[in-house]
Structure formats: C-alpha cells, structure tokens
PDB file of C-alpha atoms in Angstrom:
ATOM      1  CA  UNK A   8      39.224 205.623 106.293  1.00 96.00           C
ATOM      2  CA  UNK A   9      43.091 205.779 107.078  1.00 97.00           C
ATOM      3  CA  UNK A  10      44.835 207.659 109.075  1.00 97.00           C
ATOM      4  CA  UNK A  11      48.904 207.581 109.434  1.00 97.00           C
ATOM      5  CA  UNK A  12      50.404 208.036 112.760  1.00 98.00           C
ATOM      6  CA  UNK A  13      54.196 208.574 111.743  1.00 97.00           C
ATOM      7  CA  UNK A  14      57.228 210.142 113.115  1.00 97.00           C
ATOM      8  CA  UNK A  15      57.670 211.765 116.527  1.00 97.00           C
ATOM      9  CA  UNK A  16      54.676 211.191 119.295  1.00 98.00           C
ATOM     10  CA  UNK A  17      54.337 214.631 120.560  1.00 98.00           C
ATOM     11  CA  UNK A  18      52.111 217.040 122.160  1.00 98.00           C
ATOM     12  CA  UNK A  19      49.600 219.217 119.766  1.00 98.00           C
ATOM     13  CA  UNK A  20      51.219 221.983 120.529  1.00 98.00           C
ATOM     14  CA  UNK A  21      54.620 220.609 119.423  1.00 97.00           C
ATOM     15  CA  UNK A  22      52.932 219.065 116.374  1.00 98.00           C
ATOM     16  CA  UNK A  23      51.926 222.634 115.155  1.00 97.00           C
ATOM     17  CA  UNK A  24      55.636 223.863 115.592  1.00 97.00           C
ATOM     18  CA  UNK A  25      57.081 220.859 113.373  1.00 97.00           C
ATOM     19  CA  UNK A  26      54.768 221.135 111.012  1.00 97.00           C
ATOM     20  CA  UNK A  27      55.216 224.804 110.631  1.00 97.00           C
ATOM     21  CA  UNK A  28      58.607 224.403 109.723  1.00 97.00           C
ATOM     22  CA  UNK A  29      57.748 221.540 107.612  1.00 96.00           C
ATOM     23  CA  UNK A  30      58.371 218.668 109.365  1.00 94.00           C
ATOM     24  CA  UNK A  31      55.110 216.779 108.562  1.00 90.00           C
ATOM     25  CA  UNK A  32      56.245 213.149 110.041  1.00 94.00           C
ATOM     26  CA  UNK A  33      54.919 213.843 113.508  1.00 97.00           C
ATOM     27  CA  UNK A  34      51.751 212.713 115.195  1.00 98.00           C
ATOM     28  CA  UNK A  35      49.504 213.756 118.163  1.00 98.00           C
ATOM     29  CA  UNK A  36      46.669 213.531 120.230  1.00 98.00           C
ATOM     30  CA  UNK A  37      44.483 215.877 117.646  1.00 98.00           C
ATOM     31  CA  UNK A  38      45.402 213.765 114.851  1.00 98.00           C
ATOM     32  CA  UNK A  39      43.671 210.674 116.715  1.00 98.00           C
ATOM     33  CA  UNK A  40      40.426 213.373 118.022  1.00 98.00           C
ATOM     34  CA  UNK A  41      40.199 214.713 114.619  1.00 98.00           C
ATOM     35  CA  UNK A  42      39.908 211.040 112.864  1.00 98.00           C
ATOM     36  CA  UNK A  43      37.325 209.655 115.436  1.00 98.00           C
ATOM     37  CA  UNK A  44      35.486 213.086 114.783  1.00 97.00           C
ATOM     38  CA  UNK A  45      35.565 212.551 110.939  1.00 97.00           C
ATOM     39  CA  UNK A  46      35.268 209.123 110.072  1.00 96.00           C
ATOM     40  CA  UNK A  47      31.475 207.889 109.416  1.00 95.00           C
ATOM     41  CA  UNK A  48      30.114 205.538 111.625  1.00 92.00           C
ATOM     42  CA  UNK A  49      29.548 202.992 108.772  1.00 93.00           C
ATOM     43  CA  UNK A  50      33.105 203.463 107.919  1.00 95.00           C
ATOM     44  CA  UNK A  51      35.951 200.938 109.114  1.00 95.00           C
ATOM     45  CA  UNK A  52      38.361 203.589 111.105  1.00 97.00           C
ATOM     46  CA  UNK A  53      42.038 202.182 110.927  1.00 98.00           C
ATOM     47  CA  UNK A  54      45.513 203.894 112.262  1.00 98.00           C
ATOM     48  CA  UNK A  55      48.458 203.282 110.259  1.00 98.00           C
ATOM     49  CA  UNK A  56      51.184 203.210 112.702  1.00 98.00           C
ATOM     50  CA  UNK A  57      55.036 203.885 111.625  1.00 97.00           C
ATOM     51  CA  UNK A  58      56.147 205.936 114.781  1.00 98.00           C
ATOM     52  CA  UNK A  59      59.456 204.856 117.223  1.00 97.00           C
ATOM     53  CA  UNK A  60      57.566 206.645 120.142  1.00 96.00           C
ATOM     54  CA  UNK A  61      58.141 209.853 121.706  1.00 97.00           C
ATOM     55  CA  UNK A  62      55.869 211.821 124.510  1.00 97.00           C
ATOM     56  CA  UNK A  63      54.310 209.185 126.618  1.00 97.00           C
ATOM     57  CA  UNK A  64      51.748 211.224 128.117  1.00 98.00           C
ATOM     58  CA  UNK A  65      50.450 212.345 124.439  1.00 98.00           C
ATOM     59  CA  UNK A  66      50.436 208.184 123.937  1.00 98.00           C
ATOM     60  CA  UNK A  67      48.357 208.069 127.003  1.00 98.00           C
ATOM     61  CA  UNK A  68      45.890 210.937 125.533  1.00 98.00           C
ATOM     62  CA  UNK A  69      45.920 208.895 122.139  1.00 98.00           C
ATOM     63  CA  UNK A  70      45.459 205.776 123.864  1.00 98.00           C
ATOM     64  CA  UNK A  71      42.053 207.414 125.923  1.00 98.00           C
ATOM     65  CA  UNK A  72      40.657 208.556 123.199  1.00 98.00           C
ATOM     66  CA  UNK A  73      40.456 205.348 121.078  1.00 98.00           C
ATOM     67  CA  UNK A  74      39.501 203.447 123.853  1.00 98.00           C
ATOM     68  CA  UNK A  75      36.760 205.922 124.516  1.00 97.00           C
ATOM     69  CA  UNK A  76      35.794 206.316 120.974  1.00 96.00           C
ATOM     70  CA  UNK A  77      32.679 204.205 121.299  1.00 94.00           C
ATOM     71  CA  UNK A  78      33.437 202.541 118.230  1.00 95.00           C
ATOM     72  CA  UNK A  79      35.771 199.611 116.756  1.00 96.00           C
ATOM     73  CA  UNK A  80      39.048 200.821 115.786  1.00 98.00           C
ATOM     74  CA  UNK A  81      41.835 198.990 113.585  1.00 98.00           C
ATOM     75  CA  UNK A  82      45.634 199.686 114.005  1.00 98.00           C
ATOM     76  CA  UNK A  83      47.952 198.420 111.118  1.00 98.00           C
ATOM     77  CA  UNK A  84      51.712 198.437 112.274  1.00 98.00           C
ATOM     78  CA  UNK A  85      53.531 198.928 108.970  1.00 97.00           C
ATOM     79  CA  UNK A  86      57.235 199.547 110.466  1.00 98.00           C
ATOM     80  CA  UNK A  87      57.307 199.697 114.029  1.00 98.00           C
ATOM     81  CA  UNK A  88      54.862 200.452 116.976  1.00 98.00           C
ATOM     82  CA  UNK A  89      57.706 201.700 119.698  1.00 98.00           C
ATOM     83  CA  UNK A  90      57.559 203.379 123.091  1.00 98.00           C
ATOM     84  CA  UNK A  91      54.776 205.787 123.307  1.00 98.00           C
ATOM     85  CA  UNK A  92      53.306 203.875 119.847  1.00 98.00           C
ATOM     86  CA  UNK A  93      52.759 200.862 121.411  1.00 98.00           C
ATOM     87  CA  UNK A  94      50.437 202.296 123.965  1.00 98.00           C
ATOM     88  CA  UNK A  95      48.447 203.706 121.124  1.00 98.00           C
ATOM     89  CA  UNK A  96      48.114 200.324 119.396  1.00 98.00           C
ATOM     90  CA  UNK A  97      47.413 198.392 122.699  1.00 98.00           C
ATOM     91  CA  UNK A  98      44.189 200.612 122.977  1.00 98.00           C
ATOM     92  CA  UNK A  99      43.072 199.451 119.563  1.00 98.00           C
ATOM     93  CA  UNK A 100      40.175 196.491 119.077  1.00 97.00           C
ATOM     94  CA  UNK A 101      41.971 194.981 116.257  1.00 98.00           C
ATOM     95  CA  UNK A 102      46.163 194.940 116.003  1.00 98.00           C
ATOM     96  CA  UNK A 103      47.423 193.685 112.657  1.00 98.00           C
ATOM     97  CA  UNK A 104      50.969 193.610 111.810  1.00 98.00           C
ATOM     98  CA  UNK A 105      52.902 193.862 108.503  1.00 98.00           C
ATOM     99  CA  UNK A 106      55.438 190.513 108.219  1.00 97.00           C
ATOM    100  CA  UNK A 107      58.247 192.869 108.903  1.00 98.00           C
ATOM    101  CA  UNK A 108      56.687 195.198 111.188  1.00 98.00           C
ATOM    102  CA  UNK A 109      58.286 195.211 115.128  1.00 98.00           C
ATOM    103  CA  UNK A 110      56.843 196.399 118.322  1.00 98.00           C
ATOM    104  CA  UNK A 111      59.337 197.969 121.156  1.00 98.00           C
ATOM    105  CA  UNK A 112      58.394 198.030 124.458  1.00 98.00           C
ATOM    106  CA  UNK A 113      60.664 199.533 127.443  1.00 98.00           C
ATOM    107  CA  UNK A 114      60.671 201.658 130.678  1.00 97.00           C
ATOM    108  CA  UNK A 115      59.863 205.195 130.993  1.00 96.00           C
ATOM    109  CA  UNK A 116      62.650 207.428 131.016  1.00 95.00           C
ATOM    110  CA  UNK A 117      63.258 211.102 131.445  1.00 93.00           C
ATOM    111  CA  UNK A 118      65.813 213.879 131.610  1.00 94.00           C
ATOM    112  CA  UNK A 119      66.143 215.178 135.076  1.00 93.00           C
ATOM    113  CA  UNK A 120      68.305 217.461 137.425  1.00 95.00           C
ATOM    114  CA  UNK A 121      67.985 218.825 140.964  1.00 96.00           C
ATOM    115  CA  UNK A 122      68.927 217.732 144.411  1.00 96.00           C
ATOM    116  CA  UNK A 123      67.869 214.215 145.544  1.00 97.00           C
ATOM    117  CA  UNK A 124      64.483 215.006 146.660  1.00 96.00           C
ATOM    118  CA  UNK A 125      63.914 215.964 143.010  1.00 96.00           C
ATOM    119  CA  UNK A 126      65.277 212.480 141.631  1.00 95.00           C
ATOM    120  CA  UNK A 127      63.698 210.633 143.816  1.00 96.00           C
ATOM    121  CA  UNK A 128      60.307 212.458 142.757  1.00 97.00           C
ATOM    122  CA  UNK A 129      61.375 212.023 139.408  1.00 96.00           C
ATOM    123  CA  UNK A 130      61.851 208.229 140.061  1.00 97.00           C
ATOM    124  CA  UNK A 131      58.419 207.484 141.570  1.00 97.00           C
ATOM    125  CA  UNK A 132      56.911 209.627 138.765  1.00 97.00           C
ATOM    126  CA  UNK A 133      58.715 206.955 136.236  1.00 97.00           C
ATOM    127  CA  UNK A 134      57.374 204.262 138.180  1.00 97.00           C
ATOM    128  CA  UNK A 135      53.932 205.291 138.141  1.00 98.00           C
ATOM    129  CA  UNK A 136      54.344 205.706 133.917  1.00 98.00           C
ATOM    130  CA  UNK A 137      55.559 202.062 134.177  1.00 98.00           C
ATOM    131  CA  UNK A 138      52.352 200.814 135.913  1.00 98.00           C
ATOM    132  CA  UNK A 139      50.281 202.968 133.593  1.00 98.00           C
ATOM    133  CA  UNK A 140      52.024 201.253 130.433  1.00 98.00           C
ATOM    134  CA  UNK A 141      51.631 197.904 132.113  1.00 98.00           C
ATOM    135  CA  UNK A 142      47.938 198.112 132.498  1.00 98.00           C
ATOM    136  CA  UNK A 143      47.652 199.117 128.774  1.00 98.00           C
ATOM    137  CA  UNK A 144      49.666 195.984 127.879  1.00 98.00           C
ATOM    138  CA  UNK A 145      47.832 193.375 130.027  1.00 98.00           C
ATOM    139  CA  UNK A 146      44.360 194.871 129.214  1.00 98.00           C
ATOM    140  CA  UNK A 147      45.336 194.382 125.490  1.00 98.00           C
ATOM    141  CA  UNK A 148      46.766 190.874 125.823  1.00 98.00           C
ATOM    142  CA  UNK A 149      44.155 189.237 128.160  1.00 96.00           C
ATOM    143  CA  UNK A 150      45.328 186.206 129.634  1.00 95.00           C
ATOM    144  CA  UNK A 151      48.252 185.482 126.830  1.00 97.00           C
ATOM    145  CA  UNK A 152      51.211 187.287 129.007  1.00 98.00           C
ATOM    146  CA  UNK A 153      51.098 188.136 132.548  1.00 97.00           C
ATOM    147  CA  UNK A 154      51.622 191.772 133.716  1.00 98.00           C
ATOM    148  CA  UNK A 155      55.143 190.467 135.402  1.00 98.00           C
ATOM    149  CA  UNK A 156      55.950 188.884 132.451  1.00 98.00           C
ATOM    150  CA  UNK A 157      55.551 192.046 130.397  1.00 98.00           C
ATOM    151  CA  UNK A 158      57.295 194.031 133.038  1.00 98.00           C
ATOM    152  CA  UNK A 159      60.397 191.780 132.561  1.00 98.00           C
ATOM    153  CA  UNK A 160      60.543 192.695 128.956  1.00 98.00           C
ATOM    154  CA  UNK A 161      59.941 196.334 129.740  1.00 98.00           C
ATOM    155  CA  UNK A 162      63.046 195.815 131.908  1.00 97.00           C
ATOM    156  CA  UNK A 163      64.932 194.186 128.825  1.00 97.00           C
ATOM    157  CA  UNK A 164      64.208 196.857 126.207  1.00 97.00           C
ATOM    158  CA  UNK A 165      62.249 194.197 124.052  1.00 98.00           C
ATOM    159  CA  UNK A 166      62.090 194.214 120.375  1.00 98.00           C
ATOM    160  CA  UNK A 167      59.077 191.839 119.020  1.00 98.00           C
ATOM    161  CA  UNK A 168      58.899 190.630 115.572  1.00 98.00           C
ATOM    162  CA  UNK A 169      55.157 190.760 114.147  1.00 98.00           C
ATOM    163  CA  UNK A 170      54.883 187.428 115.256  1.00 98.00           C
ATOM    164  CA  UNK A 171      56.136 187.502 118.829  1.00 98.00           C
ATOM    165  CA  UNK A 172      53.726 190.563 119.148  1.00 98.00           C
ATOM    166  CA  UNK A 173      50.730 188.207 118.127  1.00 98.00           C
ATOM    167  CA  UNK A 174      51.986 185.805 120.572  1.00 98.00           C
ATOM    168  CA  UNK A 175      52.015 187.821 123.476  1.00 97.00           C
ATOM    169  CA  UNK A 176      48.723 189.287 122.754  1.00 98.00           C
ATOM    170  CA  UNK A 177      49.715 192.680 121.676  1.00 98.00           C
ATOM    171  CA  UNK A 178      48.549 192.015 118.313  1.00 98.00           C
ATOM    172  CA  UNK A 179      45.976 189.749 116.634  1.00 98.00           C
ATOM    173  CA  UNK A 180      47.126 188.604 113.175  1.00 97.00           C
ATOM    174  CA  UNK A 181      49.014 189.566 110.185  1.00 97.00           C
ATOM    175  CA  UNK A 182      47.874 192.196 107.307  1.00 96.00           C
ATOM    176  CA  UNK A 183      47.146 190.115 104.265  1.00 90.00           C
ATOM    177  CA  UNK A 184      48.482 191.561 100.999  1.00 88.00           C
ATOM    178  CA  UNK A 185      46.842 190.810  97.754  1.00 82.00           C
ATOM    179  CA  UNK A 186      49.649 188.739  95.578  1.00 71.00           C
ATOM    180  CA  UNK A 187      47.534 189.154  92.555  1.00 61.00           C
ATOM    181  CA  UNK A 188      48.641 189.536  88.910  1.00 49.00           C
ATOM    182  CA  UNK A 189      49.754 192.659  88.718  1.00 50.00           C
ATOM    183  CA  UNK A 190      52.682 191.799  91.412  1.00 43.00           C
ATOM    184  CA  UNK A 191      53.282 188.575  89.629  1.00 45.00           C
ATOM    185  CA  UNK A 192      53.848 190.930  86.588  1.00 42.00           C
ATOM    186  CA  UNK A 193      56.396 193.178  88.435  1.00 40.00           C
ATOM    187  CA  UNK A 194      58.326 190.222  89.526  1.00 42.00           C
ATOM    188  CA  UNK A 195      58.675 188.974  85.891  1.00 43.00           C
ATOM    189  CA  UNK A 196      59.663 192.369  84.709  1.00 37.00           C
ATOM    190  CA  UNK A 197      62.439 192.805  87.637  1.00 40.00           C
ATOM    191  CA  UNK A 198      63.842 189.236  86.218  1.00 41.00           C
ATOM    192  CA  UNK A 199      63.794 189.772  82.746  1.00 39.00           C
ATOM    193  CA  UNK A 200      65.579 193.030  83.104  1.00 40.00           C
ATOM    194  CA  UNK A 201      68.159 191.777  85.814  1.00 39.00           C
ATOM    195  CA  UNK A 202      71.547 191.597  84.128  1.00 41.00           C
ATOM    196  CA  UNK A 203      73.909 190.410  87.066  1.00 44.00           C
ATOM    197  CA  UNK A 204      75.527 193.816  87.331  1.00 44.00           C
ATOM    198  CA  UNK A 205      75.825 195.279  90.729  1.00 41.00           C
TER     199      UNK A 205
END
C-alpha cells in the first residue's frame, strides 16, 4: 500500500480547511494513522515523501504514530523530505531515496512577539524542539553520525543529496527504477523526433 505525504505538513484541523478549499497538497497526522489502520498486515506500507515541511509538532505526531505502528514502514523520498518531514522520514524502518531527492535539516523556528520573558520562553521552547529533532535523527542514524554532528548540520541549515543522506545514516539506499524495454523505446522515440530546434 502506497500513501503520498506531500505539500505542507500541518495539523488535522488545518488539513481539513486546506482540502475544503481545494488544496490537496497537504498532509497531517490523521493521514498517517489512516494508512496504518487500513494497510493489510501482509502488505508493505510505503509512504511517498514530497514535502518541505511545516508544523514540527504535527511531524512529531506522525513520527510517533509510525514508530508505534508495530509493523515495518518504508519511506520513499521522491523530491524532498525537509524540516518537519525529515523527522517523519527518520521514523521509518527503511528510507529509500530517489537519486534526485534532497533532505533538509535545520533548527526549529517560530514567530514571536511580547516582552523579554515571553521571548526567553519561546527560545527555551525552540531549544527543546531542537533536542527532540536530534533524538529522531540520531536514533535513525545509529553510529553513522553523532548527535553533535547533526546539531552542527542543523545550525548550518543543511541540504543533502540522496547519497549524503545515505552516508550520514538518515537514509538506507536508493530507489531502483526499472530500466526496461519500454523506457528504452521512449528514448528512441525522443531521439528520432528531435529536430534540433529550441
């Protein structure tokens, strides 16, 4: 069973509003819970990830639902797993990357206003969120990358290629595409119809 998690990562309530107005490229924790509940036990559950992120707490809920699913879950990163979606990715037992896909990790951010006490509280909250994100990454990566190394990468706001994500332990391998006769035929057709005109 394949389930696409794409667009803005948001809360269940916000996803309903987006979808009511015709914006379908959103994903929320309920999408993950529904997929886990509906996927037969003898069928592989694959999440196709195409999201630059969004609400980190929605990402945390999706992470927890996947980790608590009691079954093996695979993620296929087709374009980008960024920000909150990189945390969702880290929850999956197996992560496969398209050769052109990216992963983005960075420190948490928020909009804030108020007096000095409020701003200090918000800063403390963001530090706590960063620690939770680091826990997700280090548990996925095992001994390939340390917590302090991930922290440095988050401070730099790091984009990774597919191979870099594999090397640091956030992903496990590449998606293998079937290069069969049909695709070769399409290439032959394109070559025969090219006129050299832009």
